[in-house]
């Protein structure tokens, strides 16, 4: 079956530090990959996505590259801000004919001034 | 922001009582989903709908039922609530099931079963 594994949190960083949140996946075929972000008390928002190998998704300074050879989709940001404090979820969609997004368990990020 | 509302936003209920949560969308999207979010589990799919009156089970459907009589509304019912159903419930919508189409999430309903 499909699965997503992301690094356990919580992660605490100082402002302007470099962020990496690891995500690896198991899936048949060619899934699409997503990063969602959840701010305190809110629902999930799409942060970025990639639909094929070697695609790079980017948004708000965050980036992730779809690496089929390592089945990974690591999230990175060069300089985090306090406002980036949130829970980050990696997810995959197997594609046509499948209705289910499979999520990782989430990584809580806290950025301190 | 995608037009998705959930009601109620918070609810406390007693074990054994029926509970219905409502998801309403203004995007006219065909696909709708109910998830629950629990610490250490991420989000898990309860039920989904691929059209009016067309629904199917997800990963954790036991104890839940759904109905969709209109495109814009998707109801989740707990027939007899149990403490294990204390959770945060999220509704989501998507335009397509094709790969690359993301899901948009509502603000969530926090349900406590005492």
Short mmCIF file of C-alpha atoms in Angstrom, two decimals:
data_model
loop_
_atom_site.label_atom_id
_atom_site.label_comp_id
_atom_site.label_asym_id
_atom_site.label_seq_id
_atom_site.Cartn_x
_atom_site.Cartn_y
_atom_site.Cartn_z
CA UNK A 1 0.00 0.00 0.00
CA UNK A 2 0.89 3.67 -0.02
CA UNK A 3 2.63 5.30 2.90
CA UNK A 4 4.41 8.51 3.84
CA UNK A 5 7.10 8.80 6.48
CA UNK A 6 8.25 12.17 7.71
CA UNK A 7 10.67 13.11 10.42
CA UNK A 8 9.40 13.15 13.94
CA UNK A 9 9.11 16.48 15.63
CA UNK A 10 8.97 18.78 17.27
CA UNK A 11 11.62 20.84 15.54
CA UNK A 12 12.77 24.06 17.18
CA UNK A 13 14.86 26.57 15.23
CA UNK A 14 16.07 30.09 15.73
CA UNK A 15 14.86 32.77 13.35
CA UNK A 16 16.84 32.85 10.05
CA UNK A 17 18.02 29.25 10.47
CA UNK A 18 17.89 26.73 7.62
CA UNK A 19 15.01 24.27 7.67
CA UNK A 20 14.83 20.72 6.35
CA UNK A 21 11.93 18.39 7.04
CA UNK A 22 12.48 14.95 5.58
CA UNK A 23 9.73 13.05 3.79
CA UNK A 24 9.96 9.68 2.09
CA UNK A 25 7.18 7.71 0.48
CA UNK A 26 6.14 4.29 -0.70
CA UNK A 27 3.75 4.07 -3.62
CA UNK A 28 3.09 2.15 -6.78
CA UNK A 29 3.13 4.01 -10.05
CA UNK A 30 3.77 7.73 -10.22
CA UNK A 31 2.18 9.60 -7.36
CA UNK A 32 1.84 13.33 -6.94
CA UNK A 33 3.41 14.76 -3.80
CA UNK A 34 2.28 17.60 -1.58
CA UNK A 35 3.29 19.60 1.44
CA UNK A 36 0.47 21.03 3.53
CA UNK A 37 0.84 23.46 6.43
CA UNK A 38 -1.47 23.81 9.44
CA UNK A 39 -1.27 26.96 11.54
CA UNK A 40 -2.59 26.79 15.11
CA UNK A 41 -6.37 26.45 15.23
CA UNK A 42 -6.76 26.28 11.46
CA UNK A 43 -7.29 23.73 8.71
CA UNK A 44 -4.63 22.51 6.34
CA UNK A 45 -3.43 24.71 3.50
CA UNK A 46 -1.56 23.54 0.46
CA UNK A 47 2.01 24.83 0.61
CA UNK A 48 3.46 23.31 -2.56
CA UNK A 49 3.22 20.30 -4.82
CA UNK A 50 5.05 18.32 -7.50
CA UNK A 51 3.47 15.97 -9.97
CA UNK A 52 6.40 14.19 -11.62
CA UNK A 53 9.98 13.18 -10.99
CA UNK A 54 12.51 16.03 -10.74
CA UNK A 55 9.76 18.64 -10.44
CA UNK A 56 10.45 21.30 -7.84
CA UNK A 57 7.53 22.80 -5.97
CA UNK A 58 8.01 26.19 -4.35
CA UNK A 59 5.99 28.75 -2.43
CA UNK A 60 6.67 31.41 0.22
CA UNK A 61 10.39 30.59 0.24
CA UNK A 62 9.79 26.86 0.77
CA UNK A 63 10.99 24.33 -1.78
CA UNK A 64 10.77 20.57 -2.28
CA UNK A 65 12.06 18.42 -5.14
CA UNK A 66 10.40 15.16 -6.22
CA UNK A 67 13.20 12.56 -6.16
CA UNK A 68 12.00 9.28 -7.60
CA UNK A 69 15.35 7.54 -7.19
CA UNK A 70 15.30 8.11 -3.42
CA UNK A 71 11.47 8.25 -3.10
CA UNK A 72 11.79 11.52 -1.24
CA UNK A 73 10.22 14.97 -1.15
CA UNK A 74 12.12 16.90 1.52
CA UNK A 75 10.90 20.36 2.48
CA UNK A 76 13.49 23.14 2.75
CA UNK A 77 13.60 26.83 3.52
CA UNK A 78 16.73 28.93 3.65
CA UNK A 79 15.73 31.33 6.43
CA UNK A 80 12.76 30.61 8.66
CA UNK A 81 10.66 33.24 10.38
CA UNK A 82 8.60 33.13 13.56
CA UNK A 83 5.50 33.17 11.35
CA UNK A 84 6.54 29.79 9.88
CA UNK A 85 5.75 28.09 13.18
CA UNK A 86 3.17 25.47 12.28
CA UNK A 87 2.67 21.76 11.67
CA UNK A 88 3.83 20.51 8.26
CA UNK A 89 2.35 17.45 6.55
CA UNK A 90 3.76 15.55 3.62
CA UNK A 91 1.17 13.73 1.51
CA UNK A 92 0.86 11.71 -1.67
CA UNK A 93 -1.87 11.12 -4.19
CA UNK A 94 -1.58 7.94 -6.20
CA UNK A 95 -3.48 9.46 -9.11
CA UNK A 96 -6.42 8.64 -11.32
CA UNK A 97 -8.77 6.05 -9.92
CA UNK A 98 -7.69 6.57 -6.33
CA UNK A 99 -9.61 8.93 -4.09
CA UNK A 100 -7.32 8.95 -1.14
CA UNK A 101 -4.59 11.33 -0.02
CA UNK A 102 -2.12 9.54 2.24
CA UNK A 103 -0.58 11.81 4.89
CA UNK A 104 2.47 11.61 7.03
CA UNK A 105 2.00 12.15 10.75
CA UNK A 106 3.09 15.75 10.67
CA UNK A 107 6.11 17.67 11.95
CA UNK A 108 5.64 20.54 14.35
CA UNK A 109 8.00 23.45 13.74
CA UNK A 110 8.59 26.16 16.32
CA UNK A 111 10.72 29.16 15.37
CA UNK A 112 12.02 31.30 18.22
CA UNK A 113 13.18 34.91 17.87
CA UNK B 1 -9.51 30.72 0.02
CA UNK B 2 -11.74 27.85 -1.05
CA UNK B 3 -15.31 28.35 0.14
CA UNK B 4 -15.64 25.59 2.69
CA UNK B 5 -17.45 25.94 6.00
CA UNK B 6 -17.97 23.41 8.73
CA UNK B 7 -20.56 23.43 11.46
CA UNK B 8 -20.48 23.32 14.34
CA UNK B 9 -16.89 24.38 14.98
CA UNK B 10 -16.89 22.96 18.48
CA UNK B 11 -19.14 20.38 20.10
CA UNK B 12 -19.21 18.51 23.36
CA UNK B 13 -21.51 15.54 23.54
CA UNK B 14 -22.13 12.53 25.74
CA UNK B 15 -21.34 8.92 24.96
CA UNK B 16 -24.20 7.22 23.14
CA UNK B 17 -25.75 10.33 21.59
CA UNK B 18 -26.00 10.86 17.84
CA UNK B 19 -23.97 13.68 16.31
CA UNK B 20 -24.06 15.18 12.82
CA UNK B 21 -21.34 17.39 11.41
CA UNK B 22 -21.94 19.47 8.31
CA UNK B 23 -19.61 20.50 5.54
CA UNK B 24 -20.76 23.13 3.05
CA UNK B 25 -18.90 24.24 -0.08
CA UNK B 26 -19.50 27.02 -2.56
CA UNK B 27 -16.96 25.81 -5.16
CA UNK B 28 -19.21 23.28 -6.91
CA UNK B 29 -16.45 20.66 -6.60
CA UNK B 30 -17.48 17.09 -7.28
CA UNK B 31 -15.36 15.35 -4.63
CA UNK B 32 -15.76 15.75 -0.88
CA UNK B 33 -14.00 14.03 2.01
CA UNK B 34 -14.17 13.66 5.76
CA UNK B 35 -10.96 13.18 7.75
CA UNK B 36 -10.16 12.92 11.40
CA UNK B 37 -6.96 14.27 12.92
CA UNK B 38 -5.47 12.71 16.02
CA UNK B 39 -2.06 13.21 17.64
CA UNK B 40 0.48 10.76 16.26
CA UNK B 41 -1.76 9.70 13.38
CA UNK B 42 -1.83 12.64 11.01
CA UNK B 43 -5.04 12.76 9.01
CA UNK B 44 -7.03 9.63 8.26
CA UNK B 45 -9.84 9.37 5.73
CA UNK B 46 -13.24 8.41 7.12
CA UNK B 47 -15.53 8.59 4.07
CA UNK B 48 -15.56 10.33 0.74
CA UNK B 49 -18.06 11.27 -1.94
CA UNK B 50 -17.60 11.33 -5.69
CA UNK B 51 -20.99 12.83 -6.48
CA UNK B 52 -24.48 13.39 -5.16
CA UNK B 53 -25.60 10.21 -3.41
CA UNK B 54 -22.27 8.53 -4.30
CA UNK B 55 -20.14 7.77 -1.26
CA UNK B 56 -17.61 5.19 -0.16
CA UNK B 57 -15.63 4.18 2.89
CA UNK B 58 -12.16 5.32 3.79
CA UNK B 59 -9.54 3.97 6.14
CA UNK B 60 -11.40 4.49 9.44
CA UNK B 61 -15.12 4.32 8.61
CA UNK B 62 -16.41 2.13 11.47
CA UNK B 63 -18.96 4.03 13.59
CA UNK B 64 -19.52 6.73 10.96
CA UNK B 65 -22.00 7.25 8.16
CA UNK B 66 -22.28 9.99 5.55
CA UNK B 67 -24.82 11.46 3.21
CA UNK B 68 -24.72 13.82 0.27
CA UNK B 69 -28.05 14.92 -1.11
CA UNK B 70 -26.74 18.11 -2.74
CA UNK B 71 -23.44 18.95 -4.40
CA UNK B 72 -22.65 21.57 -1.77
CA UNK B 73 -23.35 19.61 1.41
CA UNK B 74 -21.65 16.54 2.90
CA UNK B 75 -22.85 15.31 6.28
CA UNK B 76 -20.95 13.08 8.69
CA UNK B 77 -23.00 11.25 11.33
CA UNK B 78 -21.85 9.44 14.42
CA UNK B 79 -24.83 7.23 15.17
CA UNK B 80 -23.82 6.62 18.78
CA UNK B 81 -20.80 8.64 19.81
CA UNK B 82 -17.98 6.98 21.75
CA UNK B 83 -15.00 8.50 23.55
CA UNK B 84 -12.68 7.12 20.86
CA UNK B 85 -14.37 9.47 18.41
CA UNK B 86 -13.11 12.53 20.28
CA UNK B 87 -11.07 14.20 17.56
CA UNK B 88 -10.79 17.11 15.19
CA UNK B 89 -12.77 16.51 12.00
CA UNK B 90 -11.85 18.11 8.71
CA UNK B 91 -13.83 18.29 5.53
CA UNK B 92 -12.00 18.63 2.21
CA UNK B 93 -13.00 19.14 -1.40
CA UNK B 94 -11.31 18.63 -4.73
CA UNK B 95 -12.18 19.36 -8.32
CA UNK B 96 -10.75 16.18 -9.74
CA UNK B 97 -9.24 12.85 -8.82
CA UNK B 98 -6.53 13.17 -11.43
CA UNK B 99 -3.00 13.18 -10.14
CA UNK B 100 -1.84 16.64 -9.18
CA UNK B 101 -5.21 17.96 -8.07
CA UNK B 102 -4.95 19.09 -4.50
CA UNK B 103 -7.60 18.94 -1.81
CA UNK B 104 -8.80 22.08 -0.04
CA UNK B 105 -9.62 21.84 3.63
CA UNK B 106 -12.23 23.42 5.85
CA UNK B 107 -11.44 24.97 9.26
CA UNK B 108 -12.30 21.84 11.24
CA UNK B 109 -14.74 20.76 13.95
CA UNK B 110 -13.43 19.89 17.39
CA UNK B 111 -15.62 17.14 18.86
CA UNK B 112 -15.35 15.99 22.45
CA UNK B 113 -17.27 12.92 23.58
CA UNK B 114 -17.55 12.68 27.38
#
